[in-house]
Short mmCIF file of N, CA and C in Angstrom, two decimals:
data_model
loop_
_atom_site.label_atom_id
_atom_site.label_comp_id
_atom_site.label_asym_id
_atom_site.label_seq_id
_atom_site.Cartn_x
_atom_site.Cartn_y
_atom_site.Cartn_z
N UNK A 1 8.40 -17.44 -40.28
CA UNK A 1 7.43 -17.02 -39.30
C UNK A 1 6.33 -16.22 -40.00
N UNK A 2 4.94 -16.81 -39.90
CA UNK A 2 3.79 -15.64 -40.33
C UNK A 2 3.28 -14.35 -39.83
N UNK A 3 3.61 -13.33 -40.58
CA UNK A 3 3.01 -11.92 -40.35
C UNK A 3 1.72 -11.92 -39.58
N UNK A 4 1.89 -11.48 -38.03
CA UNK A 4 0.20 -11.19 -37.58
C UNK A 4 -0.52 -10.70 -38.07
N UNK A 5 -0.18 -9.67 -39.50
CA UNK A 5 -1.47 -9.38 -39.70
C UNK A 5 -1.86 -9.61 -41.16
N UNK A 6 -1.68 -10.55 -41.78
CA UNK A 6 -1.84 -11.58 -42.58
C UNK A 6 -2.95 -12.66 -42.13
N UNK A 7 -2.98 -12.60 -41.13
CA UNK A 7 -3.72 -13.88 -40.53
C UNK A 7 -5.52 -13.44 -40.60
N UNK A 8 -6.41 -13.86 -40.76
CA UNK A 8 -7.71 -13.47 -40.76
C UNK A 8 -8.33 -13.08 -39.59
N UNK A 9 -8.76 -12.50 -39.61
CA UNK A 9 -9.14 -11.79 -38.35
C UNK A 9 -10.33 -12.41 -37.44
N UNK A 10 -10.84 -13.48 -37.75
CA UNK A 10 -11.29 -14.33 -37.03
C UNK A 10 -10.02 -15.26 -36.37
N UNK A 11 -9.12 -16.20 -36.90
CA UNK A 11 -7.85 -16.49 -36.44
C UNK A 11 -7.22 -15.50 -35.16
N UNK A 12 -7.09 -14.22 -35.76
CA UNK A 12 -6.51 -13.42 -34.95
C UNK A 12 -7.04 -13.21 -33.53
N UNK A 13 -8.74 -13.03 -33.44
CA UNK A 13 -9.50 -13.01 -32.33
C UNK A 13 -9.27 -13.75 -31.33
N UNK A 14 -9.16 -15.20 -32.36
CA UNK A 14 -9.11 -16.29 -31.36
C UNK A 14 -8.06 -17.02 -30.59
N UNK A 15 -6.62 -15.80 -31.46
CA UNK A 15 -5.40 -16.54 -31.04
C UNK A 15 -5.37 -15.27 -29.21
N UNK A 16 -6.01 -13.95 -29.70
CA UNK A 16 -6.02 -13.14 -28.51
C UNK A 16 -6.90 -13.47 -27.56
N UNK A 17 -8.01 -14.44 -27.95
CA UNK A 17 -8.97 -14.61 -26.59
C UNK A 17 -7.98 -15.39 -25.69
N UNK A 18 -7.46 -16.43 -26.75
CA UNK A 18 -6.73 -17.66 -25.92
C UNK A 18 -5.55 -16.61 -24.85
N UNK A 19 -4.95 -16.10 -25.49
CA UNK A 19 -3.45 -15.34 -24.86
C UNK A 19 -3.94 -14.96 -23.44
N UNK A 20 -5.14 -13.78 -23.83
CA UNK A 20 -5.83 -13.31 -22.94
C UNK A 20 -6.51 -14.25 -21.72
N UNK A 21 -6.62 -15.15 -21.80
CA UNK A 21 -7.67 -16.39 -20.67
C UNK A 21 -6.52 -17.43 -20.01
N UNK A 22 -5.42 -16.95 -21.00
CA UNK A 22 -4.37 -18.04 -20.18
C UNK A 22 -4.45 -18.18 -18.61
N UNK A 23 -4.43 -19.36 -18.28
CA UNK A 23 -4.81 -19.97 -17.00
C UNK A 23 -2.84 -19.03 -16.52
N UNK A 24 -1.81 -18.87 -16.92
CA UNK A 24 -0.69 -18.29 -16.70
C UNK A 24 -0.14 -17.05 -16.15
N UNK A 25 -1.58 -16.29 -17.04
CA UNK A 25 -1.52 -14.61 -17.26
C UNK A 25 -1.38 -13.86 -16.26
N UNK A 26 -2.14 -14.31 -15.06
CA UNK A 26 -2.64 -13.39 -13.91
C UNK A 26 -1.35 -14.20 -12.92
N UNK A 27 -0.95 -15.13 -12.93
CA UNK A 27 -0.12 -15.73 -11.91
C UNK A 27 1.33 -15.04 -11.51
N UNK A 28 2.00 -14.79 -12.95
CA UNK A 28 3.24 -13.58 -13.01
C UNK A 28 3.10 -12.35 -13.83
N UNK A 29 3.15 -11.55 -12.75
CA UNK A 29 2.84 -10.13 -12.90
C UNK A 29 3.75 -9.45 -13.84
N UNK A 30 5.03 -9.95 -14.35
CA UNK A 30 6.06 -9.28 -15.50
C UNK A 30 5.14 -10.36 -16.39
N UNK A 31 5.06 -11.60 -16.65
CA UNK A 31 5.04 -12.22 -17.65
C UNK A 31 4.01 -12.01 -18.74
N UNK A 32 3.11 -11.31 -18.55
CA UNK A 32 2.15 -10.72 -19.46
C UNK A 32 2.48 -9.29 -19.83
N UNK A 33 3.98 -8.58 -19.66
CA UNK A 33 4.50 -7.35 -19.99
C UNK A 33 4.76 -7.56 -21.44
N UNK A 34 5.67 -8.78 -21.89
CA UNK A 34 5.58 -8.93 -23.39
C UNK A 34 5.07 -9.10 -24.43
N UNK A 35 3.81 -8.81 -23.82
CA UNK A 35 2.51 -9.09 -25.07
C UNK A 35 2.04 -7.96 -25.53
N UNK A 36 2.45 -6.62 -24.58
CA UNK A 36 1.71 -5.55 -25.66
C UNK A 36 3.64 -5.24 -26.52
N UNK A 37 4.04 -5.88 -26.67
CA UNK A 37 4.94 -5.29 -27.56
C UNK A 37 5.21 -6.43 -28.92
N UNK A 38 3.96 -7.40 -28.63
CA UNK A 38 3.67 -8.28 -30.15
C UNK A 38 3.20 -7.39 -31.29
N UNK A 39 2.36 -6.97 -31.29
CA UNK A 39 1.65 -6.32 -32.40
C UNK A 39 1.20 -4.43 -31.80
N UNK A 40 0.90 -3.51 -32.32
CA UNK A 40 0.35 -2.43 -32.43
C UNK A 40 -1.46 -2.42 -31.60
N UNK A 41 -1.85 -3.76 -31.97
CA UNK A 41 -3.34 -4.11 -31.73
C UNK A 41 -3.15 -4.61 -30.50
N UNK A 42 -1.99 -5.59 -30.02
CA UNK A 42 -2.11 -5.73 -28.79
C UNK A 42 -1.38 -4.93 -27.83
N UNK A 43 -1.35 -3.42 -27.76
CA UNK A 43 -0.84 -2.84 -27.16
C UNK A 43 -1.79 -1.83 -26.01
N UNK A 44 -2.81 -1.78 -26.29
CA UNK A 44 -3.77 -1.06 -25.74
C UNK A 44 -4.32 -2.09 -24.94
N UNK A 45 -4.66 -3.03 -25.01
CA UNK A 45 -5.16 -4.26 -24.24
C UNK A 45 -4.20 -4.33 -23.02
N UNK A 46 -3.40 -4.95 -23.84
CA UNK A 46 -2.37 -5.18 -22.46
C UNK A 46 -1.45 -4.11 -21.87
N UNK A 47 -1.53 -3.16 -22.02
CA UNK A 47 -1.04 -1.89 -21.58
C UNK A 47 -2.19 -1.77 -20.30
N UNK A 48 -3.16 -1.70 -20.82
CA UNK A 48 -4.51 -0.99 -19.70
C UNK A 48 -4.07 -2.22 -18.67
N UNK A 49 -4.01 -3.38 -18.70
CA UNK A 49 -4.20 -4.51 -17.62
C UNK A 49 -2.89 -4.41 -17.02
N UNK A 50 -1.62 -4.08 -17.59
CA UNK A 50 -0.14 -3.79 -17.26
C UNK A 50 0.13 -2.95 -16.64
N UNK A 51 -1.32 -1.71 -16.63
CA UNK A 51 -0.42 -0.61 -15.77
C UNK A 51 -1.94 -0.24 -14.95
N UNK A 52 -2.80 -0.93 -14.75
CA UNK A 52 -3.86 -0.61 -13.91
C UNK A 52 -3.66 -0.55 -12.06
N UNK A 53 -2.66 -1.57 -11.76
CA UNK A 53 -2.31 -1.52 -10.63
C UNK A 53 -0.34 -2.32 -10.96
N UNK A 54 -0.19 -0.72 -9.98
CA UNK A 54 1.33 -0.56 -10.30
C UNK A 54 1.99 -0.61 -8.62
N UNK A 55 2.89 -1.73 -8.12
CA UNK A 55 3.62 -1.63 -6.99
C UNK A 55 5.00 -1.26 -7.30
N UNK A 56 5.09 -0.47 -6.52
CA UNK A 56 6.38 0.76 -6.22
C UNK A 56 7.87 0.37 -5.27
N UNK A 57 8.53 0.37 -5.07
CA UNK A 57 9.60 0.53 -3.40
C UNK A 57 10.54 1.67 -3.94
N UNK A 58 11.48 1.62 -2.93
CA UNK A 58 12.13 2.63 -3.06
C UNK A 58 12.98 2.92 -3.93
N UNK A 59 13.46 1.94 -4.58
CA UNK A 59 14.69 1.56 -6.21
C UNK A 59 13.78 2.05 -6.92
N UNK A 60 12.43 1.97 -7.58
CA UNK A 60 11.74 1.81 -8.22
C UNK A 60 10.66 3.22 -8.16
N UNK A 61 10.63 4.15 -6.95
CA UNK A 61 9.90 4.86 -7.13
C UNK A 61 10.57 6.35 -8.06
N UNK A 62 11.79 6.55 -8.64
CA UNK A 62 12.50 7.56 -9.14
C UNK A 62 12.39 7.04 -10.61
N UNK A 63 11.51 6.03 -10.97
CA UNK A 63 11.76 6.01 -12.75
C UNK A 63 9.79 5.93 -12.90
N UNK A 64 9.48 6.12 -11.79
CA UNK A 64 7.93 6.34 -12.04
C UNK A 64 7.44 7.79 -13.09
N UNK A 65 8.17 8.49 -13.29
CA UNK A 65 7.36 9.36 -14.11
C UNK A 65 8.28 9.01 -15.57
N UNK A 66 9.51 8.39 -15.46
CA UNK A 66 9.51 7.90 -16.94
C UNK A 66 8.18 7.04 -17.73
N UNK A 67 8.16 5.89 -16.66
CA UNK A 67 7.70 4.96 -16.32
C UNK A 67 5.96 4.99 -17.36
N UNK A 68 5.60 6.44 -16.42
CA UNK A 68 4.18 6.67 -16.80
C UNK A 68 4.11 8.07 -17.91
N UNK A 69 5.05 7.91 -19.04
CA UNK A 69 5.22 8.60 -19.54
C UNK A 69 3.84 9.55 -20.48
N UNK A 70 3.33 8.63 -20.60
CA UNK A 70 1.97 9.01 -21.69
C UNK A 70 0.50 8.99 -20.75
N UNK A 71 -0.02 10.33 -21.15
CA UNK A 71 -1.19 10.46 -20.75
C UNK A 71 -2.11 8.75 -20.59
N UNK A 72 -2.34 8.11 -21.52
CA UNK A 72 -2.56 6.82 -21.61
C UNK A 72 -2.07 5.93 -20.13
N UNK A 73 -1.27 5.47 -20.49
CA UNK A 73 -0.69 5.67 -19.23
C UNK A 73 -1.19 5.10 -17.89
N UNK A 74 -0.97 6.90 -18.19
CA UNK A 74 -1.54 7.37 -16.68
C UNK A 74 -3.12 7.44 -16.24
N UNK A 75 -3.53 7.08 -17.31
CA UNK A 75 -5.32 7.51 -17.21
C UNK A 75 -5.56 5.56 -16.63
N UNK A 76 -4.78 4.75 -17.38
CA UNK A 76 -4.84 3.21 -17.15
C UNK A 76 -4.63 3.15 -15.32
N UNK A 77 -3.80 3.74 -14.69
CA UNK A 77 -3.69 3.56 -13.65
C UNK A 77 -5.11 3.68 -12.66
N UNK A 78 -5.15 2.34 -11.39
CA UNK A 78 -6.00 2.54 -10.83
C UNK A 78 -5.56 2.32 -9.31
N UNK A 79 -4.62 1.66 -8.82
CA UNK A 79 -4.41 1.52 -7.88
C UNK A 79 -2.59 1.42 -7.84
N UNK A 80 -2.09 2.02 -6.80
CA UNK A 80 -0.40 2.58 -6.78
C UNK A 80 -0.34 2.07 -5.56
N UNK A 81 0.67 1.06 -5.05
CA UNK A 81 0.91 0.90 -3.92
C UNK A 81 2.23 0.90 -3.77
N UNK A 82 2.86 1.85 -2.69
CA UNK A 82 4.32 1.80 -2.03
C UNK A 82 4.52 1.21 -1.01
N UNK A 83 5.52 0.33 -1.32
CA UNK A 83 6.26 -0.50 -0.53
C UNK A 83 7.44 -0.05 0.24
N UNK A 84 7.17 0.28 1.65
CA UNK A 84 8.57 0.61 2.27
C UNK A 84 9.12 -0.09 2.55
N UNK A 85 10.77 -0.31 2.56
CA UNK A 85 11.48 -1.64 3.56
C UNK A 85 11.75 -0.91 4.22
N UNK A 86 11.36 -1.13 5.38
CA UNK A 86 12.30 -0.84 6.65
C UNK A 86 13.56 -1.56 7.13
N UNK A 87 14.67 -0.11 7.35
CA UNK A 87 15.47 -1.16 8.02
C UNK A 87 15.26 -2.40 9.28
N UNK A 88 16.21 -2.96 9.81
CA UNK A 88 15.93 -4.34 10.34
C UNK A 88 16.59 -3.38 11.51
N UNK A 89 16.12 -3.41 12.52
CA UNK A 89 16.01 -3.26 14.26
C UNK A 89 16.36 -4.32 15.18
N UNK A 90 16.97 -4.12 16.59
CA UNK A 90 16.94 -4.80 17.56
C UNK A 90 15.91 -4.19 19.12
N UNK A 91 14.71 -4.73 18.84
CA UNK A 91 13.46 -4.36 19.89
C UNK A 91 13.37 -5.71 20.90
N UNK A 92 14.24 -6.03 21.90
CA UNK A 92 14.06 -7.00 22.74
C UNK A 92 12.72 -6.81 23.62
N UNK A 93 12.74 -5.97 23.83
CA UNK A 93 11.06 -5.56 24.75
C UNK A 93 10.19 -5.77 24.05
N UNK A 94 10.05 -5.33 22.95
CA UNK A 94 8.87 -6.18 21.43
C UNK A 94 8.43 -7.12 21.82
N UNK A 95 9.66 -8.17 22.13
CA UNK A 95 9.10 -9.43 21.84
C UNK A 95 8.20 -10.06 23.24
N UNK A 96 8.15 -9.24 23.76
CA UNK A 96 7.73 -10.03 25.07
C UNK A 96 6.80 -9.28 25.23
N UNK A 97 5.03 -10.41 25.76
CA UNK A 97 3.82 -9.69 25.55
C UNK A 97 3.36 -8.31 26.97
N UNK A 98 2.50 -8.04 26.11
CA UNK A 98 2.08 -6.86 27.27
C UNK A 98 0.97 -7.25 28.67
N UNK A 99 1.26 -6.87 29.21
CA UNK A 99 0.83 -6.86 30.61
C UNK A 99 -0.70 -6.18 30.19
N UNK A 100 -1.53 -6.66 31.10
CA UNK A 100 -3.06 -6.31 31.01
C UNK A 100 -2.85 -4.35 31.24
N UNK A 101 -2.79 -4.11 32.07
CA UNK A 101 -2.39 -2.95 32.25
C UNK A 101 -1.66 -2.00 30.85
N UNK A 102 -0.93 -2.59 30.06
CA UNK A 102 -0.68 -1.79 29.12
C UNK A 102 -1.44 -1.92 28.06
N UNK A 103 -2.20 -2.87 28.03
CA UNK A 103 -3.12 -3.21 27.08
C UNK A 103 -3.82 -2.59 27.47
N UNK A 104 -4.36 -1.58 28.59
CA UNK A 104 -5.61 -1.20 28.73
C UNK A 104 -5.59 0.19 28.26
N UNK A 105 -4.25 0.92 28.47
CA UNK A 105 -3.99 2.09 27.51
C UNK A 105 -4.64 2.55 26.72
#
């Protein structure tokens, strides 16, 4: 296997434009997590795009400050969204529509 950074740095550009434009990249949201841990160079790239918008639930919101350990980081972040599940309910009156009158409320 060849050393990435052996490779000329025109090569190198062009193997990251490609990675970067993959028609793939944006479709699964883990699957572009393993690319900043190719090289040192691609870690800042794909770090900033990896952690710019971060979704949360409730398993997941107690390892958030591991998570965002480095100032870096945290400065990459731009948008945080929490996801609640709610438990599952039985609302029989829900389902049945409202009368003009309560709609007018």
């Amino acid at each position: 296997m060849t050393n990435w950074s052996i490779l000329l740095v025109e090569i190198r550009l062009i193997i990251f434009e490609l990675v970067r434009e993959d028609c793939h990249f944006n479709s699964d949201p883990y699957g572009r997590a393993g690319y900043a841990s190719v090289c040192r160079e691609w870690l800042p790239v794909f770090e900033q795009r990896n952690f710019r918008r971060l979704t949360l639930d409730q398993e997941r919101i107690s390892g958030l400050e591991q998570f965002m350990r480095t100032e870096r980081r945290r400065d990459y972040l731009e948008h945080l969204f929490l996801c609640i599940r709610l438990d599952e309910y039985d609302c029989t009156i829900c389902q049945s529509l409202e009368d003009d009158e309560t709609t007018r409320k």
